[in-house]
Short mmCIF file of C-alpha atoms in Angstrom, two decimals:
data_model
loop_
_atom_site.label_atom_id
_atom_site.label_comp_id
_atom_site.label_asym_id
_atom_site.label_seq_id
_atom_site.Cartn_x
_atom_site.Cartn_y
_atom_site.Cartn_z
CA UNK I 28 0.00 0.00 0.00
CA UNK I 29 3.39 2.24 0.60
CA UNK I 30 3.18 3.39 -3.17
CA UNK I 31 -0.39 4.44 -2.85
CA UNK I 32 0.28 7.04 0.13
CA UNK I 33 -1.06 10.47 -1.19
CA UNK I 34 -3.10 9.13 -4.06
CA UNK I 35 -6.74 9.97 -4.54
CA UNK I 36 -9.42 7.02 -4.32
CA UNK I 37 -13.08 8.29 -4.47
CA UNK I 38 -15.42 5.51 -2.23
CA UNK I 39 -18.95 5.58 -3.40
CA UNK I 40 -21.74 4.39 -0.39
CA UNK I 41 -19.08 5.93 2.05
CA UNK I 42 -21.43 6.71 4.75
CA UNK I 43 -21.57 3.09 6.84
CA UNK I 44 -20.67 -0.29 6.34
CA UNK I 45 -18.17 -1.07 3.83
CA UNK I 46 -17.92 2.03 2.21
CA UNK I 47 -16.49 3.64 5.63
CA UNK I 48 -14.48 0.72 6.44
CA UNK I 49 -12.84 1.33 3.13
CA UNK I 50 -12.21 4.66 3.46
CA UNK I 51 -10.83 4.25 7.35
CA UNK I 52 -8.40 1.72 5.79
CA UNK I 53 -7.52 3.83 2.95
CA UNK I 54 -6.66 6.78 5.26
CA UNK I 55 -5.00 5.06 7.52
CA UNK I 56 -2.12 4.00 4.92
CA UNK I 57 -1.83 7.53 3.45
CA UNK I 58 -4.24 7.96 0.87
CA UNK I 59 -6.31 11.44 0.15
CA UNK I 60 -9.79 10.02 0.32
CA UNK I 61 -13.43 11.66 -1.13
CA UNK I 62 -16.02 9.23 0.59
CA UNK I 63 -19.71 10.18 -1.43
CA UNK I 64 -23.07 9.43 0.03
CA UNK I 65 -26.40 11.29 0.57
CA UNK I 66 -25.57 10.73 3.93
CA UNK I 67 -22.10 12.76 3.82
CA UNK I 68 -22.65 14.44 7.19
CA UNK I 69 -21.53 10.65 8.45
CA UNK I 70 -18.89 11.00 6.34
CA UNK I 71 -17.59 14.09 8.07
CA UNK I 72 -18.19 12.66 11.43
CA UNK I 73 -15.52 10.05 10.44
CA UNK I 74 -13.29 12.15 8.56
CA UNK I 75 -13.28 14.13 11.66
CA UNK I 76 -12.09 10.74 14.05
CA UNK I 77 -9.51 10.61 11.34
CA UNK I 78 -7.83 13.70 11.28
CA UNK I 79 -4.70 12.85 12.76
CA UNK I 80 -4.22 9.93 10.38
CA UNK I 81 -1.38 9.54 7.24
CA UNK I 82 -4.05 10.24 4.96
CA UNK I 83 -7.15 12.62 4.32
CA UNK I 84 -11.02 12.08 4.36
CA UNK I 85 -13.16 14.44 1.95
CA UNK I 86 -16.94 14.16 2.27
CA UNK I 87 -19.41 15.17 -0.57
CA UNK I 88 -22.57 14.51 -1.23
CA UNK I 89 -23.54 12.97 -4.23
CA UNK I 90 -27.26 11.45 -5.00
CA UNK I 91 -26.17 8.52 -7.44
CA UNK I 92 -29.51 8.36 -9.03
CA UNK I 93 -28.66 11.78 -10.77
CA UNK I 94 -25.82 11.85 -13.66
CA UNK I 95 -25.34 15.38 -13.36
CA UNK I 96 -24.48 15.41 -9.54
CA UNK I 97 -22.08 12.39 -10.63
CA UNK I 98 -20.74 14.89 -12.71
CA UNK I 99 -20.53 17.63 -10.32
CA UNK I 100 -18.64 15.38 -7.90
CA UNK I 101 -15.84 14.33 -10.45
CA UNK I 102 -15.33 18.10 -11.82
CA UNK I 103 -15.51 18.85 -8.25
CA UNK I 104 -12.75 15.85 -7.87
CA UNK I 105 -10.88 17.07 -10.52
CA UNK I 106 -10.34 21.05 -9.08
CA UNK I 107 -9.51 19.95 -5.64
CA UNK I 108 -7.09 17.03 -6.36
CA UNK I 109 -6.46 16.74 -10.05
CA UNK I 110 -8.00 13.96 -10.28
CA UNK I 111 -8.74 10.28 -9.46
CA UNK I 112 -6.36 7.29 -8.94
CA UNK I 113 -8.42 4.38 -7.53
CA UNK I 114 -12.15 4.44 -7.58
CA UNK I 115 -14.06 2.20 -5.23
CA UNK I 116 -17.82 1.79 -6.45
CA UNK I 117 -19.22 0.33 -3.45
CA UNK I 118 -22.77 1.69 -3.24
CA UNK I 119 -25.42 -0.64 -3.54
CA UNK I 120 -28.87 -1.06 -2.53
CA UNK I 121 -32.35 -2.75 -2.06
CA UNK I 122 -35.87 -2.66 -1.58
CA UNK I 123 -37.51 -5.95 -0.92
CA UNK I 124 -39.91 -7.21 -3.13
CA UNK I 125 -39.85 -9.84 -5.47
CA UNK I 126 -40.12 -10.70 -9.75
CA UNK I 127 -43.86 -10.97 -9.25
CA UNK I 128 -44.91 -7.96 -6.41
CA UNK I 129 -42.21 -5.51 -6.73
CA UNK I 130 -43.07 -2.01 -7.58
CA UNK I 131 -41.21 -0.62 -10.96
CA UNK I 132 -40.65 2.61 -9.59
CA UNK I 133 -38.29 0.76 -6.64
CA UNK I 134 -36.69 -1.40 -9.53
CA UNK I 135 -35.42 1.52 -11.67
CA UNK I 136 -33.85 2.95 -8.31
CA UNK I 137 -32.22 -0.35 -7.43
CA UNK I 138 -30.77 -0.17 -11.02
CA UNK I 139 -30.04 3.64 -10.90
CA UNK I 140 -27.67 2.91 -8.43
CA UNK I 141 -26.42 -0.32 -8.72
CA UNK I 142 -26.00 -0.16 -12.14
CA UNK I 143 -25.77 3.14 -13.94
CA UNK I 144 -24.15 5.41 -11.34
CA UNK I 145 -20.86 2.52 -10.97
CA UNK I 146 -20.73 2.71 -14.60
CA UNK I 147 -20.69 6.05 -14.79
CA UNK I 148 -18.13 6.56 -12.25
CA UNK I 149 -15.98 3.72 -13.22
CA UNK I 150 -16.23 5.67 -17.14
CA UNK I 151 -15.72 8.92 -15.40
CA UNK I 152 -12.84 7.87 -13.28
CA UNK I 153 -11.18 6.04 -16.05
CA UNK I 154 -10.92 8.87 -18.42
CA UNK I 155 -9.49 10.78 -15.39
CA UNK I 156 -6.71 8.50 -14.70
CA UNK I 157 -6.19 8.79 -18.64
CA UNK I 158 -6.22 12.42 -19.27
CA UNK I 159 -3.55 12.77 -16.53
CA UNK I 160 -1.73 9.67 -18.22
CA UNK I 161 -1.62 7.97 -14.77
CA UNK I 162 1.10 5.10 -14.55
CA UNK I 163 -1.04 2.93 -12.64
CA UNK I 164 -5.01 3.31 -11.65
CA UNK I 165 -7.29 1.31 -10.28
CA UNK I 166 -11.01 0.59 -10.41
CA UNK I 167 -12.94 -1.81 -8.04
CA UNK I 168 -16.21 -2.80 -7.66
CA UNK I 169 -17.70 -4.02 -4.86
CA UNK I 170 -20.42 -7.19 -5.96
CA UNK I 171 -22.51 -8.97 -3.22
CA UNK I 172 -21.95 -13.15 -3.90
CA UNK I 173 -25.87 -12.47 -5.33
CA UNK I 174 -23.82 -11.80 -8.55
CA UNK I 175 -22.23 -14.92 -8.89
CA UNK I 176 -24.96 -17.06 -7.55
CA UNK I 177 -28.84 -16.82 -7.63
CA UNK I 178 -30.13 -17.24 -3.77
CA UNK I 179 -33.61 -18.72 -2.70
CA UNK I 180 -34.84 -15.56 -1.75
CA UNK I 181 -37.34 -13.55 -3.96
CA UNK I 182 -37.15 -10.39 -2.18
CA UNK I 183 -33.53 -10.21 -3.22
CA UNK I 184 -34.35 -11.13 -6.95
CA UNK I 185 -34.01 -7.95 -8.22
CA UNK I 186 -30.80 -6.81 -6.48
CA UNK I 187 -29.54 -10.29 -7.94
CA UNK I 188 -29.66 -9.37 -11.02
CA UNK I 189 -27.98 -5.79 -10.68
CA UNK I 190 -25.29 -7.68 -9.02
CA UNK I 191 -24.97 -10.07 -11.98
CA UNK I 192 -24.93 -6.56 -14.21
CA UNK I 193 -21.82 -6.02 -11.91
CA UNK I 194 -19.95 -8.90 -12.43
CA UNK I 195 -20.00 -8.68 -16.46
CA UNK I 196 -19.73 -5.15 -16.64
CA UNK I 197 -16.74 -5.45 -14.49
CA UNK I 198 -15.18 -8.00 -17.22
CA UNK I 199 -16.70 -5.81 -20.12
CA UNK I 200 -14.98 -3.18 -18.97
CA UNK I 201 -11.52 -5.09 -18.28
CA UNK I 202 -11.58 -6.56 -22.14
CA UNK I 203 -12.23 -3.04 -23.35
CA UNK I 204 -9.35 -1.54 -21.10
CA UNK I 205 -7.02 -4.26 -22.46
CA UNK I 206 -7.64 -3.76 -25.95
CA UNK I 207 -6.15 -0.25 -25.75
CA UNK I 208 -2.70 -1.91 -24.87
CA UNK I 209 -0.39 -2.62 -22.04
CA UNK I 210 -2.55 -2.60 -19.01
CA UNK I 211 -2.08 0.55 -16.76
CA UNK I 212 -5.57 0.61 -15.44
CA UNK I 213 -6.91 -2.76 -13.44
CA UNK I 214 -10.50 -3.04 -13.19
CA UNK I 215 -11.45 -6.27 -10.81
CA UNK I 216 -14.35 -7.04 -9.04
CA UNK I 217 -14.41 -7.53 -5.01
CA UNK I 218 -17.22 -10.44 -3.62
CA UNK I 219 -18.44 -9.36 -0.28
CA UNK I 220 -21.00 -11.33 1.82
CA UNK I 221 -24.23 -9.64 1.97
CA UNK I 222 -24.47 -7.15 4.82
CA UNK I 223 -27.47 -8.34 7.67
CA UNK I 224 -29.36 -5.34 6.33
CA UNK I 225 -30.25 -7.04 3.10
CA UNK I 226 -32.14 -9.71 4.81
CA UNK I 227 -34.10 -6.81 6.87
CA UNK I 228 -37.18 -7.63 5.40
CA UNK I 229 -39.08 -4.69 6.56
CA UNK I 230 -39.08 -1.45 5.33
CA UNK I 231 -36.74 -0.12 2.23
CA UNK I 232 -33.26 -1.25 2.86
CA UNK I 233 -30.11 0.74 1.43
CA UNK I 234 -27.04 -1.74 1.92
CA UNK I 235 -23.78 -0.65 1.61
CA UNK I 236 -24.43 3.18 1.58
#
């Protein structure tokens, strides 16, 4: 991790969970940090127990359902730090429901997220490490083990499938990256048990974030 002290890693769904583990880790090893989530007064509250680490914690809010706050946060990215050198798309969520009963409306926000926004990032973090002809970059995306295997669980179904999106756009993206030579970007894909939250049955569950 030695040669990664002072780079700049932007952690998507950095308010809790994963996402904040991440970024502790990251800090703690040297690394300038930008942790995004709706939530980012969390993220301040850690950056704030971190502040007399190697590295730096950012907060910003972002609303990954929009594009054009995506945007916003990698221009904003780009002015403060000059860009992006790892990029961590670990926000992820769920609302239960099933194939038959769930509501569209909850489906196209699952898939907002999920889906769009860490391709989006992952595109918009790419051509940042490229424009600044970065010697090394890297992008990782976090994928619950629903995207490798289909569970017995229908109010999961959904999410399942967004995680499968995951998994092959994570390849896609590595076949398209090595096609324009001598690999200086990795792209890879990181399985990680699914949090307790997603089997909260309840109310609408956000994991990850």
């Amino acid at each position: 991790m030695e040669r990664w002290r002072g780079r700049v890693a932007l952690v998507t769904g950095a308010s809790a969970g994963i996402g904040a583990a991440i970024c502790r880790g990251f800090v703690h090893h040297g690394m300038t940090v930008v942790g995004c989530a709706r939530n980012h007064k969390r993220i301040e509250e850690l950056a704030a127990e971190l502040k007399d680490c190697r590295g730096s914690l950012t907060a910003i809010h972002c609303d990954l359902t929009k594009s054009e706050e995506i945007e916003a946060m990698f221009r904003a990215i780009v002015k403060q730090f000059g860009g992006v050198d790892a990029c961590i798309n670990n926000a992820g969520l769920n609302f239960p429901g099933g194939l038959l009963d769930g509501a569209i409306d909850k489906w196209r926000t699952i898939l907002d997220v999920n889906v769009l926004a860490l391709a989006h990032c992952a595109q918009l973090a790419i051509k940042s490490m490229k424009d600044r002809d970065a010697t090394e970059g890297q992008v990782i995306n976090i994928c619950s083990m629903a995207g490798h295997v289909v569970p017995p669980l229908a109010s999961i179904h959904f999410y399942t499938a967004t995680e499968f999106a995951v998994t092959a756009l994570t390849e896609s993206l590595r076949q398209e990256l090595a096609a324009d030579g001598p690999a200086k970007i990795m792209v890879s894909v990181s399985r990680d048990i699914v949090t307790e939250a997603i089997f909260n049955l309840g109310t609408g569950i956000e994991t990850r974030l």
